[in-house]
Amino acid sequence: MEIPEVVTSIKQATELTGLTEDTIRYYEKIGLLPYADRKRNGHRVYRREQIQSIIFLTRLKATGMTIEEMKRYRELSSLGNDTVPLRLSILEEHHQKIQKEIARLFEVQRIIEYKIDHYREITQNPDLSDTNCASTIKNDL
Amino acid sequence: MEIPEVVTSIKQATELTGLTEDTIRYYEKIGLLPYADRKRNGHRVYRREQIQSIIFLTRLKATGMTIEEMKRYRELSSLGNDTVPLRLSILEEHHQKIQKEIARLFEVQRIIEYKIDHYREITQNPDLSDTNCASTIKNDL
DNA sequence: ACTTGACTTGGAGTACACTCCAAGTTGTAA
DNA sequence: TTACAACTTGGAGTGTACTCCAAGTCAAGT
């Protein structure tokens, strides 16, 4: 989706960011997003970079960053380039966190595959399915 | 951690499952866990398989399965082997969901790495950091 | 007999992230 | 000018998943 230089309605912003109108207003209300400029009638306007920074926030959110953490990051951004090292370390830490999360997901994936295999065996050979089956690890739950 | 055949306190159950006492009681209260047997004094006792099934639940939870979905799965389990095909399809669907989640995490990982690289450049060569820098995509937020 | 500690219960409270609503304003179109 | 749609606001309500608390019970140790 091409982002225009100026976005002149909250509706358009929702289409570009994937957030709802309510969520955008909520983020502004709690200070996660800066107070947006308004047109003469009070409607919000956004420049392209603002939309891009909202999209970046949605990425962070989608990887489990909390609103408070995102707020902290954004506040540092607004303080200029002196805070780049700090922002860098926040991103590095988050990167590590995601890496661990990925590893955890792979591990559980393996466990689920094991269980799926067991269920497939049962459906193909119902004799294995009696409740006294020795494979308690597979049969649990 | 070796799971004993019989677990005679909720404390021990927390150590084996990683859940808190409150969470275990809460899960039982809402019917995610079956009503546990009690000792004469009312204290909960668990058999090994029960602990194992709690641990399996924590895996599902850790990969984003909601309590309602876990409840549904557990109810099917309690209905016996006729529900194995249904349970199979639930696990397969969840497996797919996790696969997508992993892909999404990798994608965001890439975006974060891109930003980290940019910040590293800035810290090593501060001349690039002036606010009029052309690389708006990198500089946003 | 009394204290201590580990548990029990029902129910209330909390944290997070929205989501919805009522009442009001503005710009355009009939 | 009147209707309508698209926004605005402050504030209340919702869903999920816990988390905490007060009051009580029980077994074991001193």
GROMACS .gro file of C-alpha atoms (C1' of nucleotides) in nm:
model
  342
    1MET     CA    1   0.000   0.000   0.000
    2GLU     CA    2   0.140   0.335  -0.104
    3ILE     CA    3   0.142   0.592   0.173
    4PRO     CA    4   0.051   0.940   0.053
    5GLU     CA    5   0.255   1.237   0.174
    6VAL     CA    6  -0.045   1.362   0.369
    7VAL     CA    7  -0.318   1.151   0.524
    8THR     CA    8  -0.627   1.360   0.582
    9SER     CA    9  -0.861   1.136   0.777
   10ILE     CA   10  -0.846   0.887   1.059
   11LYS     CA   11  -1.029   0.640   0.833
   12GLN     CA   12  -0.744   0.649   0.586
   13ALA     CA   13  -0.499   0.607   0.872
   14THR     CA   14  -0.677   0.289   0.981
   15GLU     CA   15  -0.646   0.149   0.630
   16LEU     CA   16  -0.274   0.218   0.623
   17THR     CA   17  -0.190   0.100   0.973
   18GLY     CA   18  -0.438  -0.179   1.035
   19LEU     CA   19  -0.544  -0.021   1.362
   20THR     CA   20  -0.903   0.080   1.436
   21GLU     CA   21  -1.010   0.442   1.472
   22ASP     CA   22  -1.070   0.382   1.840
   23THR     CA   23  -0.726   0.237   1.887
   24ILE     CA   24  -0.555   0.531   1.715
   25ARG     CA   25  -0.749   0.776   1.932
   26TYR     CA   26  -0.670   0.564   2.238
   27TYR     CA   27  -0.298   0.561   2.160
   28GLU     CA   28  -0.301   0.936   2.125
   29LYS     CA   29  -0.500   0.974   2.447
   30ILE     CA   30  -0.253   0.771   2.653
   31GLY     CA   31   0.045   0.944   2.494
   32LEU     CA   32   0.179   0.656   2.289
   33LEU     CA   33   0.122   0.867   1.981
   34PRO     CA   34   0.195   1.240   1.980
   35TYR     CA   35  -0.100   1.477   1.961
   36ALA     CA   36  -0.178   1.484   1.589
   37ASP     CA   37  -0.230   1.805   1.396
   38ARG     CA   38  -0.594   1.889   1.324
   39LYS     CA   39  -0.763   2.050   1.030
   40ARG     CA   40  -0.971   2.363   1.091
   41ASN     CA   41  -1.267   2.137   1.168
   42GLY     CA   42  -1.069   1.944   1.425
   43HIS     CA   43  -1.009   1.631   1.215
   44ARG     CA   44  -0.671   1.460   1.244
   45VAL     CA   45  -0.406   1.489   0.972
   46TYR     CA   46  -0.091   1.279   0.943
   47ARG     CA   47   0.226   1.313   0.741
   48ARG     CA   48   0.380   1.006   0.582
   49GLU     CA   49   0.651   0.963   0.846
   50GLN     CA   50   0.391   0.970   1.119
   51ILE     CA   51   0.202   0.688   0.953
   52GLN     CA   52   0.529   0.500   0.910
   53SER     CA   53   0.610   0.536   1.275
   54ILE     CA   54   0.265   0.407   1.369
   55ILE     CA   55   0.325   0.106   1.146
   56PHE     CA   56   0.657   0.045   1.317
   57LEU     CA   57   0.479   0.054   1.651
   58THR     CA   58   0.236  -0.212   1.529
   59ARG     CA   59   0.535  -0.432   1.447
   60LEU     CA   60   0.673  -0.394   1.795
   61LYS     CA   61   0.332  -0.460   1.940
   62ALA     CA   62   0.290  -0.770   1.724
   63THR     CA   63   0.610  -0.909   1.874
   64GLY     CA   64   0.490  -0.867   2.228
   65MET     CA   65   0.618  -0.524   2.324
   66THR     CA   66   0.385  -0.364   2.577
   67ILE     CA   67   0.237  -0.018   2.541
   68GLU     CA   68   0.453   0.109   2.827
   69GLU     CA   69   0.771  -0.013   2.656
   70MET     CA   70   0.667   0.139   2.326
   71LYS     CA   71   0.590   0.464   2.502
   72ARG     CA   72   0.935   0.467   2.656
   73TYR     CA   73   1.091   0.405   2.316
   74ARG     CA   74   0.889   0.682   2.155
   75GLU     CA   75   0.974   0.928   2.430
   76LEU     CA   76   1.342   0.860   2.374
   77SER     CA   77   1.294   0.918   2.001
   78SER     CA   78   1.142   1.256   2.069
   79LEU     CA   79   1.447   1.357   2.272
   80GLY     CA   80   1.672   1.351   1.967
   81ASN     CA   81   1.986   1.171   1.868
   82ASP     CA   82   2.147   1.167   2.211
   83THR     CA   83   1.914   0.880   2.292
   84VAL     CA   84   2.015   0.665   1.996
   85PRO     CA   85   2.243   0.438   2.203
   86LEU     CA   86   1.961   0.378   2.449
   87ARG     CA   87   1.713   0.309   2.172
   88LEU     CA   88   1.968   0.078   2.017
   89SER     CA   89   1.995  -0.123   2.336
   90ILE     CA   90   1.616  -0.143   2.369
   91LEU     CA   91   1.589  -0.279   2.017
   92GLU     CA   92   1.874  -0.523   2.074
   93GLU     CA   93   1.711  -0.650   2.389
   94HIS     CA   94   1.378  -0.686   2.214
   95HIS     CA   95   1.548  -0.867   1.929
   96GLN     CA   96   1.689  -1.116   2.177
   97LYS     CA   97   1.351  -1.158   2.339
   98ILE     CA   98   1.192  -1.241   2.004
   99GLN     CA   99   1.473  -1.484   1.929
  100LYS     CA  100   1.396  -1.672   2.250
  101GLU     CA  101   1.026  -1.662   2.172
  102ILE     CA  102   1.091  -1.817   1.831
  103ALA     CA  103   1.297  -2.091   1.993
  104ARG     CA  104   1.019  -2.159   2.242
  105LEU     CA  105   0.761  -2.179   1.964
  106PHE     CA  106   0.973  -2.428   1.773
  107GLU     CA  107   1.006  -2.641   2.083
  108VAL     CA  108   0.632  -2.653   2.145
  109GLN     CA  109   0.581  -2.717   1.776
  110ARG     CA  110   0.785  -3.033   1.821
  111ILE     CA  111   0.573  -3.144   2.117
  112ILE     CA  112   0.252  -3.085   1.924
  113GLU     CA  113   0.386  -3.277   1.625
  114TYR     CA  114   0.462  -3.568   1.855
  115LYS     CA  115   0.106  -3.564   1.982
  116ILE     CA  116  -0.038  -3.528   1.632
  117ASP     CA  117   0.162  -3.832   1.523
  118HIS     CA  118   0.022  -4.027   1.813
  119TYR     CA  119  -0.336  -3.931   1.727
  120ARG     CA  120  -0.278  -4.023   1.363
  121GLU     CA  121  -0.157  -4.366   1.475
  122ILE     CA  122  -0.468  -4.412   1.686
  123THR     CA  123  -0.707  -4.318   1.409
  124GLN     CA  124  -0.533  -4.557   1.174
  125ASN     CA  125  -0.503  -4.840   1.425
  126PRO     CA  126  -0.779  -4.810   1.686
  127ASP     CA  127  -0.644  -5.109   1.881
  128LEU     CA  128  -0.377  -4.882   2.029
  129SER     CA  129  -0.633  -4.655   2.182
  130ASP     CA  130  -0.744  -4.846   2.488
  131THR     CA  131  -0.717  -4.645   2.803
  132ASN     CA  132  -0.464  -4.878   2.964
  133CYS     CA  133  -0.214  -4.804   2.692
  134ALA     CA  134   0.137  -4.784   2.831
  135SER     CA  135   0.223  -4.462   2.652
  136THR     CA  136   0.092  -4.237   2.923
  137ILE     CA  137   0.300  -3.948   2.803
  138LYS     CA  138   0.121  -3.953   2.471
  139ASN     CA  139  -0.219  -4.031   2.613
  140ASP     CA  140  -0.224  -3.764   2.880
  141LEU     CA  141  -0.485  -3.491   2.878
  142MET     CA  142   1.252  -3.237   3.696
  143GLU     CA  143   1.131  -3.584   3.785
  144ILE     CA  144   0.760  -3.604   3.843
  145PRO     CA  145   0.669  -3.831   4.134
  146GLU     CA  146   0.380  -4.074   4.095
  147VAL     CA  147   0.181  -3.878   4.351
  148VAL     CA  148   0.203  -3.505   4.417
  149THR     CA  149   0.069  -3.425   4.761
  150SER     CA  150   0.063  -3.048   4.776
  151ILE     CA  151  -0.028  -2.758   4.557
  152LYS     CA  152   0.315  -2.610   4.631
  153GLN     CA  153   0.482  -2.910   4.473
  154ALA     CA  154   0.245  -2.879   4.179
  155THR     CA  155   0.355  -2.520   4.124
  156GLU     CA  156   0.718  -2.630   4.120
  157LEU     CA  157   0.647  -2.895   3.860
  158THR     CA  158   0.419  -2.691   3.634
  159GLY     CA  159   0.553  -2.338   3.668
  160LEU     CA  160   0.206  -2.208   3.750
  161THR     CA  161   0.127  -2.024   4.073
  162GLU     CA  162  -0.098  -2.169   4.342
  163ASP     CA  163  -0.359  -1.910   4.258
  164THR     CA  164  -0.350  -1.997   3.892
  165ILE     CA  165  -0.392  -2.368   3.957
  166ARG     CA  166  -0.689  -2.300   4.185
  167TYR     CA  167  -0.828  -2.056   3.928
  168TYR     CA  168  -0.799  -2.312   3.648
  169GLU     CA  169  -0.985  -2.563   3.858
  170LYS     CA  170  -1.247  -2.306   3.950
  171ILE     CA  171  -1.328  -2.220   3.589
  172GLY     CA  172  -1.327  -2.585   3.485
  173LEU     CA  173  -1.008  -2.585   3.279
  174LEU     CA  174  -0.871  -2.842   3.521
  175PRO     CA  175  -1.089  -3.120   3.661
  176TYR     CA  176  -1.177  -3.107   4.029
  177ALA     CA  177  -0.870  -3.253   4.196
  178ASP     CA  178  -0.889  -3.523   4.460
  179ARG     CA  179  -0.838  -3.400   4.815
  180LYS     CA  180  -0.672  -3.550   5.115
  181ARG     CA  181  -0.878  -3.592   5.433
  182ASN     CA  182  -0.782  -3.240   5.532
  183GLY     CA  183  -0.903  -3.101   5.200
  184HIS     CA  184  -0.559  -3.048   5.043
  185ARG     CA  185  -0.523  -3.125   4.672
  186VAL     CA  186  -0.344  -3.438   4.549
  187TYR     CA  187  -0.236  -3.505   4.190
  188ARG     CA  188  -0.124  -3.814   4.007
  189ARG     CA  189   0.165  -3.796   3.763
  190GLU     CA  190  -0.054  -3.792   3.451
  191GLN     CA  191  -0.254  -3.504   3.591
  192ILE     CA  192   0.062  -3.302   3.638
  193GLN     CA  193   0.170  -3.396   3.288
  194SER     CA  194  -0.156  -3.279   3.141
  195ILE     CA  195  -0.124  -2.948   3.326
  196ILE     CA  196   0.223  -2.909   3.180
  197PHE     CA  197   0.087  -2.978   2.834
  198LEU     CA  198  -0.175  -2.708   2.892
  199THR     CA  199   0.100  -2.461   2.981
  200ARG     CA  200   0.264  -2.539   2.647
  201LEU     CA  201  -0.056  -2.466   2.460
  202LYS     CA  202  -0.103  -2.149   2.661
  203ALA     CA  203   0.254  -2.041   2.591
  204THR     CA  204   0.181  -2.063   2.219
  205GLY     CA  205  -0.121  -1.840   2.241
  206MET     CA  206  -0.407  -2.082   2.292
  207THR     CA  207  -0.681  -1.918   2.496
  208ILE     CA  208  -0.836  -2.070   2.807
  209GLU     CA  209  -1.162  -2.129   2.620
  210GLU     CA  210  -0.985  -2.325   2.347
  211MET     CA  211  -0.791  -2.528   2.602
  212LYS     CA  212  -1.114  -2.599   2.787
  213ARG     CA  213  -1.276  -2.723   2.468
  214TYR     CA  214  -0.978  -2.948   2.401
  215ARG     CA  215  -0.984  -3.089   2.753
  216GLU     CA  216  -1.357  -3.153   2.739
  217LEU     CA  217  -1.309  -3.352   2.421
  218SER     CA  218  -1.034  -3.550   2.590
  219SER     CA  219  -1.267  -3.643   2.872
  220LEU     CA  220  -1.521  -3.779   2.623
  221GLY     CA  221  -1.290  -4.063   2.521
  222ASN     CA  222  -1.138  -4.182   2.199
  223ASP     CA  223  -1.431  -4.097   1.973
  224THR     CA  224  -1.310  -3.738   1.988
  225VAL     CA  225  -0.956  -3.814   1.876
  226PRO     CA  226  -1.017  -3.696   1.516
  227LEU     CA  227  -1.155  -3.367   1.646
  228ARG     CA  228  -0.865  -3.321   1.885
  229LEU     CA  229  -0.632  -3.404   1.600
  230SER     CA  230  -0.779  -3.129   1.386
  231ILE     CA  231  -0.758  -2.879   1.673
  232LEU     CA  232  -0.389  -2.959   1.719
  233GLU     CA  233  -0.324  -2.940   1.346
  234GLU     CA  234  -0.492  -2.604   1.325
  235HIS     CA  235  -0.297  -2.477   1.624
  236HIS     CA  236   0.023  -2.609   1.470
  237GLN     CA  237  -0.049  -2.404   1.156
  238LYS     CA  238  -0.123  -2.098   1.364
  239ILE     CA  239   0.211  -2.126   1.541
  240GLN     CA  240   0.386  -2.174   1.207
  241LYS     CA  241   0.241  -1.845   1.086
  242GLU     CA  242   0.336  -1.677   1.410
  243ILE     CA  243   0.694  -1.793   1.371
  244ALA     CA  244   0.704  -1.655   1.017
  245ARG     CA  245   0.569  -1.322   1.139
  246LEU     CA  246   0.828  -1.304   1.415
  247PHE     CA  247   1.108  -1.368   1.167
  248GLU     CA  248   0.978  -1.091   0.945
  249VAL     CA  249   0.971  -0.836   1.225
  250GLN     CA  250   1.311  -0.960   1.335
  251ARG     CA  251   1.439  -0.853   0.994
  252ILE     CA  252   1.285  -0.506   1.030
  253ILE     CA  253   1.437  -0.461   1.374
  254GLU     CA  254   1.777  -0.572   1.248
  255TYR     CA  255   1.754  -0.312   0.974
  256LYS     CA  256   1.685  -0.043   1.232
  257ILE     CA  257   1.959  -0.166   1.462
  258ASP     CA  258   2.207  -0.145   1.173
  259HIS     CA  259   2.099   0.210   1.109
  260TYR     CA  260   2.146   0.308   1.473
  261ARG     CA  261   2.487   0.143   1.476
  262GLU     CA  262   2.586   0.348   1.173
  263ILE     CA  263   2.472   0.664   1.345
  264THR     CA  264   2.662   0.595   1.664
  265GLN     CA  265   2.975   0.525   1.463
  266ASN     CA  266   2.935   0.818   1.228
  267PRO     CA  267   2.734   1.094   1.396
  268ASP     CA  268   2.737   1.307   1.079
  269LEU     CA  269   2.458   1.089   0.940
  270SER     CA  270   2.230   1.171   1.225
  271ASP     CA  271   2.106   1.517   1.135
  272THR     CA  272   1.733   1.538   1.135
  273ASN     CA  273   1.710   1.629   0.767
  274CYS     CA  274   1.863   1.295   0.672
  275ALA     CA  275   1.705   1.159   0.356
  276SER     CA  276   1.653   0.812   0.497
  277THR     CA  277   1.315   0.884   0.647
  278ILE     CA  278   1.224   0.519   0.661
  279LYS     CA  279   1.515   0.453   0.889
  280ASN     CA  280   1.482   0.771   1.087
  281ASP     CA  281   1.112   0.750   1.158
  282LEU     CA  282   0.978   0.716   1.512
  283DA     C1'  283  -0.303  -2.662   7.496
  284DC     C1'  284  -0.119  -2.362   7.177
  285DT     C1'  285   0.127  -2.195   6.795
  286DT     C1'  286   0.281  -2.233   6.333
  287DG     C1'  287   0.247  -2.321   5.861
  288DA     C1'  288   0.040  -2.507   5.473
  289DC     C1'  289  -0.344  -2.537   5.292
  290DT     C1'  290  -0.881  -2.440   5.198
  291DT     C1'  291  -1.291  -2.136   5.022
  292DG     C1'  292  -1.569  -1.759   4.796
  293DG     C1'  293  -1.538  -1.343   4.633
  294DA     C1'  294  -1.335  -0.897   4.530
  295DG     C1'  295  -0.979  -0.641   4.292
  296DT     C1'  296  -0.621  -0.555   3.927
  297DA     C1'  297  -0.373  -0.494   3.480
  298DC     C1'  298  -0.378  -0.455   3.016
  299DA     C1'  299  -0.556  -0.317   2.595
  300DC     C1'  300  -0.894  -0.188   2.398
  301DT     C1'  301  -1.409  -0.085   2.260
  302DC     C1'  302  -1.823   0.149   2.287
  303DC     C1'  303  -2.120   0.535   2.360
  304DA     C1'  304  -2.359   0.987   2.380
  305DA     C1'  305  -2.346   1.435   2.256
  306DG     C1'  306  -2.152   1.774   1.972
  307DT     C1'  307  -1.927   1.998   1.532
  308DT     C1'  308  -1.825   2.060   1.051
  309DG     C1'  309  -1.842   2.029   0.545
  310DT     C1'  310  -2.082   1.885   0.151
  311DA     C1'  311  -2.487   1.759  -0.135
  312DA     C1'  312  -2.987   1.791  -0.245
  313DT     C1'  313  -3.191   2.478   0.506
  314DT     C1'  314  -3.187   2.065   0.594
  315DA     C1'  315  -3.015   1.626   0.596
  316DC     C1'  316  -2.621   1.335   0.616
  317DA     C1'  317  -2.168   1.147   0.681
  318DA     C1'  318  -1.745   1.186   0.893
  319DC     C1'  319  -1.536   1.320   1.225
  320DT     C1'  320  -1.461   1.516   1.740
  321DT     C1'  321  -1.455   1.460   2.280
  322DG     C1'  322  -1.461   1.261   2.764
  323DG     C1'  323  -1.578   0.895   2.993
  324DA     C1'  324  -1.777   0.446   3.084
  325DG     C1'  325  -1.775  -0.046   2.988
  326DT     C1'  326  -1.565  -0.501   2.831
  327DG     C1'  327  -1.281  -0.932   2.802
  328DT     C1'  328  -0.904  -1.198   2.941
  329DA     C1'  329  -0.638  -1.384   3.274
  330DC     C1'  330  -0.512  -1.370   3.661
  331DT     C1'  331  -0.401  -1.200   4.167
  332DC     C1'  332  -0.512  -1.091   4.618
  333DC     C1'  333  -0.757  -1.123   5.046
  334DA     C1'  334  -1.010  -1.256   5.469
  335DA     C1'  335  -1.163  -1.606   5.729
  336DG     C1'  336  -1.142  -2.073   5.823
  337DT     C1'  337  -0.945  -2.577   5.874
  338DC     C1'  338  -0.614  -2.915   5.982
  339DA     C1'  339  -0.175  -3.164   6.123
  340DA     C1'  340   0.243  -3.143   6.344
  341DG     C1'  341   0.569  -2.966   6.669
  342DT     C1'  342   0.683  -2.754   7.147
   0.00000   0.00000   0.00000
